[in-house]
Tab-separated table of N, CA and C in Angstrom:
chain	number	residue	atom	x	y	z
Z	1	UNK	N	2.308	19.066	5.384
Z	1	UNK	CA	1.109	18.504	4.790
Z	1	UNK	C	1.530	17.515	3.712
Z	2	UNK	N	0.573	16.876	3.165
Z	2	UNK	CA	0.829	15.893	2.129
Z	2	UNK	C	-0.043	14.681	2.326
Z	3	UNK	N	0.194	13.691	1.498
Z	3	UNK	CA	-0.567	12.455	1.562
Z	3	UNK	C	0.271	11.419	2.302
Z	4	UNK	N	-0.352	10.776	3.271
Z	4	UNK	CA	0.295	9.729	4.043
Z	4	UNK	C	-0.474	8.432	3.877
Z	5	UNK	N	0.237	7.325	3.961
Z	5	UNK	CA	-0.354	6.000	4.040
Z	5	UNK	C	-0.063	5.535	5.459
Z	6	UNK	N	-1.119	5.157	6.197
Z	6	UNK	CA	-0.946	4.828	7.609
Z	6	UNK	C	-1.679	3.541	7.972
Z	7	UNK	N	-1.179	2.880	9.003
Z	7	UNK	CA	-1.870	1.736	9.572
Z	7	UNK	C	-3.044	2.221	10.404
Z	8	UNK	N	-4.091	1.435	10.450
Z	8	UNK	CA	-5.289	1.785	11.212
Z	8	UNK	C	-5.386	0.819	12.389
Z	9	UNK	N	-5.361	1.368	13.587
Z	9	UNK	CA	-5.434	0.549	14.789
Z	9	UNK	C	-6.858	0.166	15.139
Z	10	UNK	N	-6.973	-0.768	16.066
Z	10	UNK	CA	-8.285	-1.280	16.478
Z	10	UNK	C	-9.196	-0.157	16.965
Z	11	UNK	N	-8.656	0.795	17.702
Z	11	UNK	CA	-9.464	1.895	18.211
Z	11	UNK	C	-9.981	2.826	17.131
Z	12	UNK	N	-9.319	2.819	15.989
Z	12	UNK	CA	-9.725	3.671	14.868
Z	12	UNK	C	-10.610	2.928	13.875
Z	13	UNK	N	-10.629	1.595	13.935
Z	13	UNK	CA	-11.378	0.791	12.977
Z	13	UNK	C	-12.810	0.600	13.477
Z	14	UNK	N	-13.521	1.695	13.515
Z	14	UNK	CA	-14.915	1.709	13.958
Z	14	UNK	C	-15.695	2.624	13.024
Z	15	UNK	N	-16.996	2.488	13.036
Z	15	UNK	CA	-17.828	3.390	12.264
Z	15	UNK	C	-18.168	2.866	10.896
Z	16	UNK	N	-18.482	3.793	10.010
Z	16	UNK	CA	-19.036	3.473	8.706
Z	16	UNK	C	-18.209	2.549	7.846
Z	17	UNK	N	-16.925	2.819	7.703
Z	17	UNK	CA	-16.093	1.983	6.832
Z	17	UNK	C	-15.964	0.580	7.416
Z	18	UNK	N	-15.665	0.483	8.702
Z	18	UNK	CA	-15.530	-0.838	9.336
Z	18	UNK	C	-16.830	-1.622	9.224
Z	19	UNK	N	-17.959	-0.977	9.514
Z	19	UNK	CA	-19.256	-1.650	9.419
Z	19	UNK	C	-19.567	-2.052	7.983
Z	20	UNK	N	-19.266	-1.165	7.033
Z	20	UNK	CA	-19.515	-1.463	5.625
Z	20	UNK	C	-18.681	-2.618	5.124
Z	21	UNK	N	-17.421	-2.676	5.528
Z	21	UNK	CA	-16.551	-3.788	5.140
Z	21	UNK	C	-17.084	-5.087	5.738
Z	22	UNK	N	-17.446	-5.062	7.015
Z	22	UNK	CA	-17.979	-6.272	7.654
Z	22	UNK	C	-19.240	-6.763	6.958
Z	23	UNK	N	-20.154	-5.845	6.641
Z	23	UNK	CA	-21.386	-6.234	5.944
Z	23	UNK	C	-21.085	-6.867	4.591
Z	24	UNK	N	-20.201	-6.231	3.823
Z	24	UNK	CA	-19.891	-6.741	2.489
Z	24	UNK	C	-19.138	-8.067	2.556
Z	25	UNK	N	-18.238	-8.206	3.501
Z	25	UNK	CA	-17.543	-9.489	3.654
Z	25	UNK	C	-18.549	-10.578	3.985
Z	26	UNK	N	-19.481	-10.289	4.883
Z	26	UNK	CA	-20.519	-11.260	5.224
Z	26	UNK	C	-21.362	-11.631	4.026
Z	27	UNK	N	-21.722	-10.625	3.230
Z	27	UNK	CA	-22.511	-10.872	2.022
Z	27	UNK	C	-21.755	-11.772	1.050
Z	28	UNK	N	-20.437	-11.643	1.013
Z	28	UNK	CA	-19.601	-12.454	0.120
Z	28	UNK	C	-19.249	-13.811	0.727
Z	29	UNK	N	-19.696	-14.048	1.940
Z	29	UNK	CA	-19.390	-15.318	2.592
Z	29	UNK	C	-17.986	-15.402	3.142
Z	30	UNK	N	-17.372	-14.249	3.374
Z	30	UNK	CA	-16.013	-14.190	3.905
Z	30	UNK	C	-16.092	-13.717	5.351
Z	31	UNK	N	-15.372	-14.396	6.217
Z	31	UNK	CA	-15.355	-13.993	7.618
Z	31	UNK	C	-14.703	-12.622	7.758
Z	32	UNK	N	-15.217	-11.835	8.670
Z	32	UNK	CA	-14.606	-10.544	8.971
Z	32	UNK	C	-13.252	-10.755	9.633
Z	33	UNK	N	-12.660	-9.701	10.101
Z	33	UNK	CA	-11.366	-9.815	10.757
Z	33	UNK	C	-11.337	-8.893	11.964
Z	34	UNK	N	-10.558	-9.277	12.929
Z	34	UNK	CA	-10.299	-8.438	14.092
Z	34	UNK	C	-9.023	-7.669	13.791
Z	35	UNK	N	-9.056	-6.374	13.995
Z	35	UNK	CA	-7.854	-5.586	13.760
Z	35	UNK	C	-6.808	-5.994	14.783
Z	36	UNK	N	-5.632	-6.337	14.280
Z	36	UNK	CA	-4.558	-6.833	15.127
Z	36	UNK	C	-3.779	-5.733	15.812
Z	37	UNK	N	-2.625	-6.111	16.313
Z	37	UNK	CA	-1.803	-5.205	17.105
Z	37	UNK	C	-1.154	-4.105	16.277
Z	38	UNK	N	-0.896	-4.346	14.995
Z	38	UNK	CA	-0.275	-3.318	14.165
Z	38	UNK	C	-1.202	-2.133	14.044
Z	39	UNK	N	-0.679	-0.955	14.184
Z	39	UNK	CA	-1.536	0.221	14.191
Z	39	UNK	C	-0.861	1.375	13.484
Z	40	UNK	N	-1.492	2.520	13.563
Z	40	UNK	CA	-0.957	3.728	12.957
Z	40	UNK	C	0.468	3.990	13.436
Z	41	UNK	N	0.734	3.691	14.693
Z	41	UNK	CA	2.070	3.935	15.235
Z	41	UNK	C	3.122	3.054	14.566
Z	42	UNK	N	2.705	1.926	14.011
Z	42	UNK	CA	3.631	0.973	13.419
Z	42	UNK	C	3.864	1.186	11.924
Z	43	UNK	N	2.991	1.939	11.271
Z	43	UNK	CA	3.121	2.108	9.827
Z	43	UNK	C	2.690	3.515	9.433
Z	44	UNK	N	3.615	4.248	8.891
Z	44	UNK	CA	3.306	5.564	8.330
Z	44	UNK	C	4.379	5.887	7.305
Z	45	UNK	N	3.947	6.188	6.104
Z	45	UNK	CA	4.862	6.622	5.050
Z	45	UNK	C	4.232	7.799	4.318
Z	46	UNK	N	5.068	8.699	3.852
Z	46	UNK	CA	4.595	9.877	3.131
Z	46	UNK	C	4.856	9.700	1.647
Z	47	UNK	N	3.847	9.981	0.843
Z	47	UNK	CA	3.955	9.854	-0.604
Z	47	UNK	C	4.562	11.139	-1.154
Z	48	UNK	N	5.889	11.167	-1.218
Z	48	UNK	CA	6.612	12.368	-1.611
Z	48	UNK	C	7.078	12.334	-3.066
Z	49	UNK	N	7.762	11.266	-3.491
Z	49	UNK	CA	8.311	11.275	-4.857
Z	49	UNK	C	7.224	11.387	-5.922
Z	50	UNK	N	7.634	11.843	-7.095
Z	50	UNK	CA	6.721	11.890	-8.231
Z	50	UNK	C	6.293	10.494	-8.640
Z	51	UNK	N	5.109	10.398	-9.237
Z	51	UNK	CA	4.564	9.082	-9.584
Z	51	UNK	C	4.612	8.771	-11.075
Z	52	UNK	N	5.178	9.646	-11.878
Z	52	UNK	CA	5.170	9.423	-13.327
Z	52	UNK	C	5.852	8.119	-13.727
Z	53	UNK	N	7.032	7.864	-13.205
Z	53	UNK	CA	7.757	6.639	-13.544
Z	53	UNK	C	7.038	5.392	-13.057
Z	54	UNK	N	6.443	5.479	-11.873
Z	54	UNK	CA	5.681	4.357	-11.336
Z	54	UNK	C	4.457	4.093	-12.208
Z	55	UNK	N	3.780	5.154	-12.614
Z	55	UNK	CA	2.622	4.989	-13.503
Z	55	UNK	C	3.020	4.340	-14.817
Z	56	UNK	N	4.148	4.763	-15.383
Z	56	UNK	CA	4.623	4.172	-16.644
Z	56	UNK	C	4.983	2.701	-16.443
Z	57	UNK	N	5.633	2.376	-15.333
Z	57	UNK	CA	5.973	0.987	-15.027
Z	57	UNK	C	4.703	0.138	-14.932
Z	58	UNK	N	3.709	0.653	-14.233
Z	58	UNK	CA	2.444	-0.079	-14.082
Z	58	UNK	C	1.775	-0.310	-15.434
Z	59	UNK	N	1.714	0.720	-16.250
Z	59	UNK	CA	1.069	0.581	-17.565
Z	59	UNK	C	1.816	-0.403	-18.455
Z	60	UNK	N	3.143	-0.441	-18.327
Z	60	UNK	CA	3.948	-1.340	-19.162
Z	60	UNK	C	3.875	-2.796	-18.708
Z	61	UNK	N	3.662	-3.035	-17.418
Z	61	UNK	CA	3.773	-4.392	-16.868
Z	61	UNK	C	2.460	-5.016	-16.411
Z	62	UNK	N	1.418	-4.188	-16.253
Z	62	UNK	CA	0.178	-4.679	-15.645
Z	62	UNK	C	-1.023	-4.416	-16.535
Z	63	UNK	N	-2.050	-5.219	-16.332
Z	63	UNK	CA	-3.327	-4.950	-17.006
Z	63	UNK	C	-4.002	-3.770	-16.316
Z	64	UNK	N	-4.995	-3.209	-16.956
Z	64	UNK	CA	-5.737	-2.093	-16.356
Z	64	UNK	C	-6.373	-2.516	-15.033
Z	65	UNK	N	-6.881	-3.741	-14.974
Z	65	UNK	CA	-7.495	-4.229	-13.730
Z	65	UNK	C	-6.448	-4.356	-12.620
Z	66	UNK	N	-5.246	-4.800	-12.962
Z	66	UNK	CA	-4.187	-4.917	-11.956
Z	66	UNK	C	-3.736	-3.548	-11.467
Z	67	UNK	N	-3.637	-2.591	-12.381
Z	67	UNK	CA	-3.280	-1.227	-11.979
Z	67	UNK	C	-4.329	-0.687	-11.007
Z	68	UNK	N	-5.599	-0.919	-11.311
Z	68	UNK	CA	-6.675	-0.454	-10.430
Z	68	UNK	C	-6.581	-1.124	-9.060
Z	69	UNK	N	-6.325	-2.421	-9.031
Z	69	UNK	CA	-6.202	-3.128	-7.751
Z	69	UNK	C	-5.052	-2.574	-6.930
Z	70	UNK	N	-3.923	-2.336	-7.571
Z	70	UNK	CA	-2.733	-1.864	-6.876
Z	70	UNK	C	-2.861	-0.410	-6.428
Z	71	UNK	N	-3.450	0.422	-7.260
Z	71	UNK	CA	-3.345	1.869	-7.053
Z	71	UNK	C	-4.619	2.595	-6.634
Z	72	UNK	N	-5.776	2.037	-6.868
Z	72	UNK	CA	-7.006	2.813	-6.689
Z	72	UNK	C	-7.653	2.698	-5.317
Z	73	UNK	N	-7.149	1.841	-4.448
Z	73	UNK	CA	-7.785	1.662	-3.152
Z	73	UNK	C	-7.575	2.868	-2.254
Z	74	UNK	N	-8.497	3.019	-1.308
Z	74	UNK	CA	-8.343	4.016	-0.253
Z	74	UNK	C	-8.147	3.334	1.097
Z	75	UNK	N	-8.567	2.071	1.190
Z	75	UNK	CA	-8.339	1.258	2.391
Z	75	UNK	C	-7.908	-0.131	1.931
Z	76	UNK	N	-6.856	-0.630	2.556
Z	76	UNK	CA	-6.326	-1.964	2.276
Z	76	UNK	C	-6.605	-2.822	3.506
Z	77	UNK	N	-7.194	-3.995	3.308
Z	77	UNK	CA	-7.525	-4.869	4.439
Z	77	UNK	C	-6.803	-6.210	4.308
Z	78	UNK	N	-6.549	-6.856	5.460
Z	78	UNK	CA	-5.807	-8.120	5.448
Z	78	UNK	C	-6.688	-9.326	5.129
Z	79	UNK	N	-7.482	-9.196	4.091
Z	79	UNK	CA	-8.426	-10.233	3.680
Z	79	UNK	C	-8.334	-10.358	2.164
Z	80	UNK	N	-8.397	-11.572	1.661
Z	80	UNK	CA	-8.398	-11.777	0.216
Z	80	UNK	C	-9.756	-11.362	-0.355
Z	81	UNK	N	-9.733	-10.507	-1.362
Z	81	UNK	CA	-10.955	-10.038	-2.013
Z	81	UNK	C	-10.856	-10.279	-3.515
Z	82	UNK	N	-11.795	-11.036	-4.057
Z	82	UNK	CA	-11.809	-11.269	-5.499
Z	82	UNK	C	-12.002	-9.978	-6.272
Z	83	UNK	N	-12.767	-9.084	-5.691
Z	83	UNK	CA	-12.947	-7.755	-6.281
Z	83	UNK	C	-13.041	-6.747	-5.153
Z	84	UNK	N	-12.626	-5.514	-5.400
Z	84	UNK	CA	-12.660	-4.497	-4.350
Z	84	UNK	C	-14.087	-4.250	-3.846
Z	85	UNK	N	-14.172	-3.709	-2.654
Z	85	UNK	CA	-15.438	-3.304	-2.052
Z	85	UNK	C	-15.556	-1.790	-2.215
Z	86	UNK	N	-16.625	-1.361	-2.820
Z	86	UNK	CA	-16.861	0.081	-2.976
Z	86	UNK	C	-17.951	0.480	-1.996
Z	87	UNK	N	-17.610	1.417	-1.125
Z	87	UNK	CA	-18.554	1.909	-0.131
Z	87	UNK	C	-18.902	3.363	-0.429
Z	88	UNK	N	-20.159	3.697	-0.269
Z	88	UNK	CA	-20.621	5.070	-0.502
Z	88	UNK	C	-20.348	5.930	0.730
Z	89	UNK	N	-19.097	5.903	1.155
Z	89	UNK	CA	-18.647	6.669	2.310
Z	89	UNK	C	-17.427	7.455	1.856
Z	90	UNK	N	-17.455	8.750	2.036
Z	90	UNK	CA	-16.335	9.579	1.624
Z	90	UNK	C	-15.055	9.203	2.350
Z	91	UNK	N	-13.951	9.305	1.631
Z	91	UNK	CA	-12.640	9.063	2.231
Z	91	UNK	C	-11.863	10.379	2.217
Z	92	UNK	N	-10.622	10.336	2.616
Z	92	UNK	CA	-9.820	11.554	2.708
Z	92	UNK	C	-9.721	12.297	1.374
Z	93	UNK	N	-9.748	11.560	0.251
Z	93	UNK	CA	-9.496	12.201	-1.034
Z	93	UNK	C	-10.543	11.927	-2.102
Z	94	UNK	N	-11.559	11.137	-1.772
Z	94	UNK	CA	-12.595	10.831	-2.753
Z	94	UNK	C	-13.965	10.845	-2.080
Z	95	UNK	N	-15.005	10.784	-2.886
Z	95	UNK	CA	-16.372	10.772	-2.374
Z	95	UNK	C	-16.833	9.378	-1.976
Z	96	UNK	N	-15.975	8.387	-2.114
Z	96	UNK	CA	-16.309	7.007	-1.775
Z	96	UNK	C	-15.072	6.362	-1.164
Z	97	UNK	N	-15.235	5.161	-0.663
Z	97	UNK	CA	-14.116	4.378	-0.132
Z	97	UNK	C	-14.011	3.111	-0.956
Z	98	UNK	N	-12.832	2.834	-1.460
Z	98	UNK	CA	-12.582	1.618	-2.216
Z	98	UNK	C	-11.631	0.750	-1.392
Z	99	UNK	N	-12.099	-0.445	-1.049
Z	99	UNK	CA	-11.364	-1.349	-0.170
Z	99	UNK	C	-10.790	-2.490	-1.008
Z	100	UNK	N	-9.484	-2.689	-0.894
Z	100	UNK	CA	-8.808	-3.761	-1.628
Z	100	UNK	C	-8.229	-4.767	-0.647
Z	101	UNK	N	-7.981	-5.972	-1.131
Z	101	UNK	CA	-7.385	-7.026	-0.319
Z	101	UNK	C	-5.869	-6.991	-0.394
Z	102	UNK	N	-5.233	-7.060	0.761
Z	102	UNK	CA	-3.773	-7.037	0.822
Z	102	UNK	C	-3.126	-8.194	0.052
Z	103	UNK	N	-3.696	-9.413	0.053
Z	103	UNK	CA	-3.042	-10.475	-0.723
Z	103	UNK	C	-2.958	-10.150	-2.218
Z	104	UNK	N	-4.006	-9.536	-2.755
Z	104	UNK	CA	-3.991	-9.193	-4.173
Z	104	UNK	C	-2.971	-8.082	-4.450
Z	105	UNK	N	-2.931	-7.065	-3.596
Z	105	UNK	CA	-1.973	-5.973	-3.768
Z	105	UNK	C	-0.555	-6.506	-3.633
Z	106	UNK	N	-0.334	-7.376	-2.678
Z	106	UNK	CA	1.002	-7.942	-2.481
Z	106	UNK	C	1.466	-8.706	-3.716
Z	107	UNK	N	0.611	-9.536	-4.280
Z	107	UNK	CA	0.993	-10.300	-5.462
Z	107	UNK	C	1.404	-9.412	-6.630
Z	108	UNK	N	0.659	-8.355	-6.842
Z	108	UNK	CA	0.975	-7.434	-7.941
Z	108	UNK	C	2.271	-6.684	-7.650
Z	109	UNK	N	2.423	-6.196	-6.423
Z	109	UNK	CA	3.637	-5.461	-6.060
Z	109	UNK	C	4.869	-6.359	-6.144
Z	110	UNK	N	4.729	-7.623	-5.776
Z	110	UNK	CA	5.860	-8.560	-5.888
Z	110	UNK	C	6.284	-8.745	-7.340
Z	111	UNK	N	5.331	-8.790	-8.246
Z	111	UNK	CA	5.675	-8.907	-9.675
Z	111	UNK	C	6.438	-7.675	-10.153
Z	112	UNK	N	5.990	-6.488	-9.727
Z	112	UNK	CA	6.701	-5.262	-10.121
Z	112	UNK	C	8.102	-5.233	-9.509
Z	113	UNK	N	8.222	-5.677	-8.261
Z	113	UNK	CA	9.538	-5.707	-7.607
Z	113	UNK	C	10.481	-6.623	-8.373
Z	114	UNK	N	9.984	-7.776	-8.807
Z	114	UNK	CA	10.809	-8.702	-9.587
Z	114	UNK	C	11.209	-8.079	-10.920
Z	115	UNK	N	10.271	-7.382	-11.561
Z	115	UNK	CA	10.569	-6.740	-12.848
Z	115	UNK	C	11.654	-5.666	-12.700
Z	116	UNK	N	11.640	-4.966	-11.568
Z	116	UNK	CA	12.650	-3.924	-11.324
Z	116	UNK	C	13.963	-4.499	-10.807
Z	117	UNK	N	13.935	-5.731	-10.318
Z	117	UNK	CA	15.112	-6.279	-9.655
Z	117	UNK	C	15.306	-5.679	-8.271
Z	118	UNK	N	14.210	-5.255	-7.648
Z	118	UNK	CA	14.263	-4.643	-6.314
Z	118	UNK	C	14.718	-5.696	-5.306
Z	119	UNK	N	15.790	-5.436	-4.564
Z	119	UNK	CA	16.266	-6.429	-3.600
Z	119	UNK	C	15.266	-6.646	-2.469
Z	120	UNK	N	15.263	-7.850	-1.935
Z	120	UNK	CA	14.328	-8.192	-0.879
Z	120	UNK	C	14.639	-7.548	0.456
Z	121	UNK	N	15.829	-6.982	0.608
Z	121	UNK	CA	16.186	-6.399	1.902
Z	121	UNK	C	16.038	-4.874	1.944
Z	122	UNK	N	15.298	-4.326	0.993
Z	122	UNK	CA	14.957	-2.897	1.082
Z	122	UNK	C	14.222	-2.725	2.402
Z	123	UNK	N	14.440	-1.651	3.139
Z	123	UNK	CA	13.793	-1.524	4.453
Z	123	UNK	C	12.312	-1.872	4.407
Z	124	UNK	N	11.936	-2.847	5.230
Z	124	UNK	CA	10.560	-3.321	5.240
Z	124	UNK	C	9.880	-3.025	6.567
Z	125	UNK	N	10.498	-3.356	7.659
Z	125	UNK	CA	9.950	-3.079	8.979
Z	125	UNK	C	10.829	-2.004	9.595
Z	126	UNK	N	10.679	-0.799	9.106
Z	126	UNK	CA	11.659	0.242	9.409
Z	126	UNK	C	11.105	1.405	10.207
Z	127	UNK	N	9.942	1.261	10.805
Z	127	UNK	CA	9.391	2.340	11.612
Z	127	UNK	C	8.752	3.421	10.765
Z	128	UNK	N	8.149	4.346	11.459
Z	128	UNK	CA	7.453	5.435	10.780
Z	128	UNK	C	8.383	6.209	9.857
Z	129	UNK	N	7.919	6.399	8.663
Z	129	UNK	CA	8.616	7.175	7.631
Z	129	UNK	C	9.995	6.612	7.299
Z	130	UNK	N	10.281	5.398	7.726
Z	130	UNK	CA	11.590	4.799	7.484
Z	130	UNK	C	11.876	4.566	6.016
Z	131	UNK	N	10.914	4.048	5.302
Z	131	UNK	CA	11.100	3.808	3.876
Z	131	UNK	C	11.210	5.136	3.127
Z	132	UNK	N	10.350	6.075	3.475
Z	132	UNK	CA	10.380	7.407	2.852
Z	132	UNK	C	11.753	8.038	3.051
Z	133	UNK	N	12.239	8.021	4.287
Z	133	UNK	CA	13.543	8.617	4.578
Z	133	UNK	C	14.663	7.890	3.842
Z	134	UNK	N	14.608	6.559	3.792
Z	134	UNK	CA	15.658	5.790	3.142
Z	134	UNK	C	15.779	6.176	1.674
Z	135	UNK	N	14.647	6.387	1.024
Z	135	UNK	CA	14.689	6.783	-0.395
Z	135	UNK	C	15.069	8.246	-0.553
Z	136	UNK	N	14.627	9.107	0.336
Z	136	UNK	CA	14.863	10.539	0.158
Z	136	UNK	C	16.214	11.014	0.676
Z	137	UNK	N	16.799	10.322	1.658
Z	137	UNK	CA	18.050	10.822	2.237
Z	137	UNK	C	19.300	10.357	1.497
Z	138	UNK	N	19.124	9.608	0.430
Z	138	UNK	CA	20.265	9.225	-0.394
Z	138	UNK	C	20.741	7.792	-0.214
Z	139	UNK	N	20.280	7.093	0.828
Z	139	UNK	CA	20.719	5.708	1.027
Z	139	UNK	C	20.313	4.816	-0.148
Z	140	UNK	N	19.127	5.029	-0.671
Z	140	UNK	CA	18.667	4.221	-1.809
Z	140	UNK	C	19.576	4.447	-3.018
Z	141	UNK	N	19.907	5.688	-3.272
Z	141	UNK	CA	20.762	6.002	-4.425
Z	141	UNK	C	22.136	5.366	-4.259
Z	142	UNK	N	22.688	5.463	-3.061
Z	142	UNK	CA	23.988	4.847	-2.793
Z	142	UNK	C	23.922	3.339	-2.975
Z	143	UNK	N	22.879	2.729	-2.459
Z	143	UNK	CA	22.716	1.275	-2.521
Z	143	UNK	C	22.470	0.790	-3.943
Z	144	UNK	N	21.691	1.559	-4.696
Z	144	UNK	CA	21.293	1.117	-6.038
Z	144	UNK	C	22.466	1.093	-6.996
Z	145	UNK	N	23.337	2.082	-6.885
Z	145	UNK	CA	24.445	2.148	-7.824
Z	145	UNK	C	23.933	2.048	-9.248
Z	146	UNK	N	24.397	1.044	-9.976
Z	146	UNK	CA	23.963	0.871	-11.365
Z	146	UNK	C	22.932	-0.241	-11.511
Z	147	UNK	N	22.356	-0.675	-10.392
Z	147	UNK	CA	21.328	-1.715	-10.440
Z	147	UNK	C	20.112	-1.222	-11.224
Z	148	UNK	N	19.387	-2.116	-11.885
Z	148	UNK	CA	18.220	-1.705	-12.678
Z	148	UNK	C	17.197	-0.895	-11.891
Z	149	UNK	N	16.953	-1.254	-10.629
Z	149	UNK	CA	15.945	-0.539	-9.855
Z	149	UNK	C	16.378	0.887	-9.526
Z	150	UNK	N	17.675	1.177	-9.627
Z	150	UNK	CA	18.179	2.512	-9.344
Z	150	UNK	C	17.987	3.505	-10.482
Z	151	UNK	N	17.537	3.024	-11.630
Z	151	UNK	CA	17.336	3.929	-12.769
Z	151	UNK	C	16.155	4.861	-12.554
Z	152	UNK	N	15.188	4.443	-11.757
Z	152	UNK	CA	14.048	5.297	-11.421
Z	152	UNK	C	13.706	5.050	-9.956
Z	153	UNK	N	14.367	5.798	-9.082
Z	153	UNK	CA	14.168	5.604	-7.648
Z	153	UNK	C	12.765	5.967	-7.194
Z	154	UNK	N	12.115	6.890	-7.900
Z	154	UNK	CA	10.736	7.225	-7.540
Z	154	UNK	C	9.821	6.019	-7.767
Z	155	UNK	N	9.977	5.365	-8.916
Z	155	UNK	CA	9.176	4.165	-9.198
Z	155	UNK	C	9.503	3.069	-8.192
Z	156	UNK	N	10.785	2.898	-7.884
Z	156	UNK	CA	11.188	1.885	-6.901
Z	156	UNK	C	10.586	2.174	-5.534
Z	157	UNK	N	10.513	3.452	-5.162
Z	157	UNK	CA	9.899	3.818	-3.887
Z	157	UNK	C	8.453	3.329	-3.817
Z	158	UNK	N	7.678	3.588	-4.860
Z	158	UNK	CA	6.266	3.200	-4.816
Z	158	UNK	C	6.081	1.686	-4.837
Z	159	UNK	N	6.926	0.984	-5.551
Z	159	UNK	CA	6.849	-0.480	-5.515
Z	159	UNK	C	7.150	-0.953	-4.094
Z	160	UNK	N	8.222	-0.438	-3.500
Z	160	UNK	CA	8.576	-0.818	-2.129
Z	160	UNK	C	7.483	-0.406	-1.142
Z	161	UNK	N	6.856	0.731	-1.366
Z	161	UNK	CA	5.784	1.203	-0.488
Z	161	UNK	C	4.585	0.259	-0.516
Z	162	UNK	N	4.144	-0.129	-1.702
Z	162	UNK	CA	2.998	-1.030	-1.792
Z	162	UNK	C	3.343	-2.412	-1.237
Z	163	UNK	N	4.575	-2.866	-1.438
Z	163	UNK	CA	5.018	-4.116	-0.816
Z	163	UNK	C	4.937	-4.011	0.702
Z	164	UNK	N	5.490	-2.934	1.235
Z	164	UNK	CA	5.522	-2.757	2.689
Z	164	UNK	C	4.108	-2.651	3.249
Z	165	UNK	N	3.237	-1.912	2.587
Z	165	UNK	CA	1.858	-1.749	3.076
Z	165	UNK	C	1.126	-3.084	3.111
Z	166	UNK	N	1.202	-3.846	2.037
Z	166	UNK	CA	0.489	-5.121	1.977
Z	166	UNK	C	1.054	-6.107	3.000
Z	167	UNK	N	2.358	-6.168	3.117
Z	167	UNK	CA	2.972	-7.083	4.084
Z	167	UNK	C	2.615	-6.690	5.515
Z	168	UNK	N	2.623	-5.405	5.799
Z	168	UNK	CA	2.272	-4.938	7.147
Z	168	UNK	C	0.818	-5.282	7.467
Z	169	UNK	N	-0.064	-5.030	6.529
Z	169	UNK	CA	-1.475	-5.340	6.733
Z	169	UNK	C	-1.669	-6.818	7.051
Z	170	UNK	N	-1.021	-7.672	6.289
Z	170	UNK	CA	-1.155	-9.110	6.502
Z	170	UNK	C	-0.466	-9.576	7.788
Z	171	UNK	N	0.709	-9.062	8.057
Z	171	UNK	CA	1.469	-9.495	9.234
Z	171	UNK	C	0.759	-9.121	10.532
Z	172	UNK	N	0.203	-7.899	10.581
Z	172	UNK	CA	-0.379	-7.405	11.830
Z	172	UNK	C	-1.903	-7.406	11.840
Z	173	UNK	N	-2.515	-7.828	10.737
Z	173	UNK	CA	-3.967	-7.896	10.700
Z	173	UNK	C	-4.633	-6.551	10.792
Z	174	UNK	N	-4.012	-5.530	10.219
Z	174	UNK	CA	-4.597	-4.191	10.315
Z	174	UNK	C	-4.835	-3.587	8.934
Z	175	UNK	N	-5.845	-2.752	8.841
Z	175	UNK	CA	-6.071	-2.009	7.595
Z	175	UNK	C	-4.974	-0.948	7.417
Z	176	UNK	N	-4.799	-0.524	6.200
Z	176	UNK	CA	-3.931	0.593	5.847
Z	176	UNK	C	-4.817	1.569	5.084
Z	177	UNK	N	-4.659	2.852	5.366
Z	177	UNK	CA	-5.497	3.872	4.712
Z	177	UNK	C	-4.669	5.088	4.354
Z	178	UNK	N	-5.202	5.891	3.467
Z	178	UNK	CA	-4.607	7.183	3.125
Z	178	UNK	C	-5.204	8.247	4.028
Z	179	UNK	N	-4.376	9.180	4.456
Z	179	UNK	CA	-4.898	10.329	5.206
Z	179	UNK	C	-4.080	11.555	4.866
């Protein structure tokens, strides 16, 4: 058990959340999107490490609004959103669904990656649980050595996770959700 971040395939992007996002995008004058080929099978990571260091990094480097954009969403979509979409539809862990835009999340995560000195070749397209395994099985620790990002591998994991999620959403045109 645990919390997973997963890609949402076209067959799963139906019902209340999909309809609510489409309605709100239309109201904002933004074209909807067709869910692309990337799906749950292409993206799955487990949120295992502690988040204390990541939370401290966010508070030190980001505004409260940026922290909310990066961390508070329940669904990430491959569309630019000036502000998140709040839907009165329960999600896996809350009584509502908060939809954020992948371009905004990516920009914030890239700034955190730069602040940590996170290398660009951290596993990005690594299959299901690939990033999780890379950080948990010791490869990250071996690779980091005395690099700045190796001082808090848990924080580095979450920065890399949000980078990977936003890039996957944009590359494959698919939502990412928590389950």
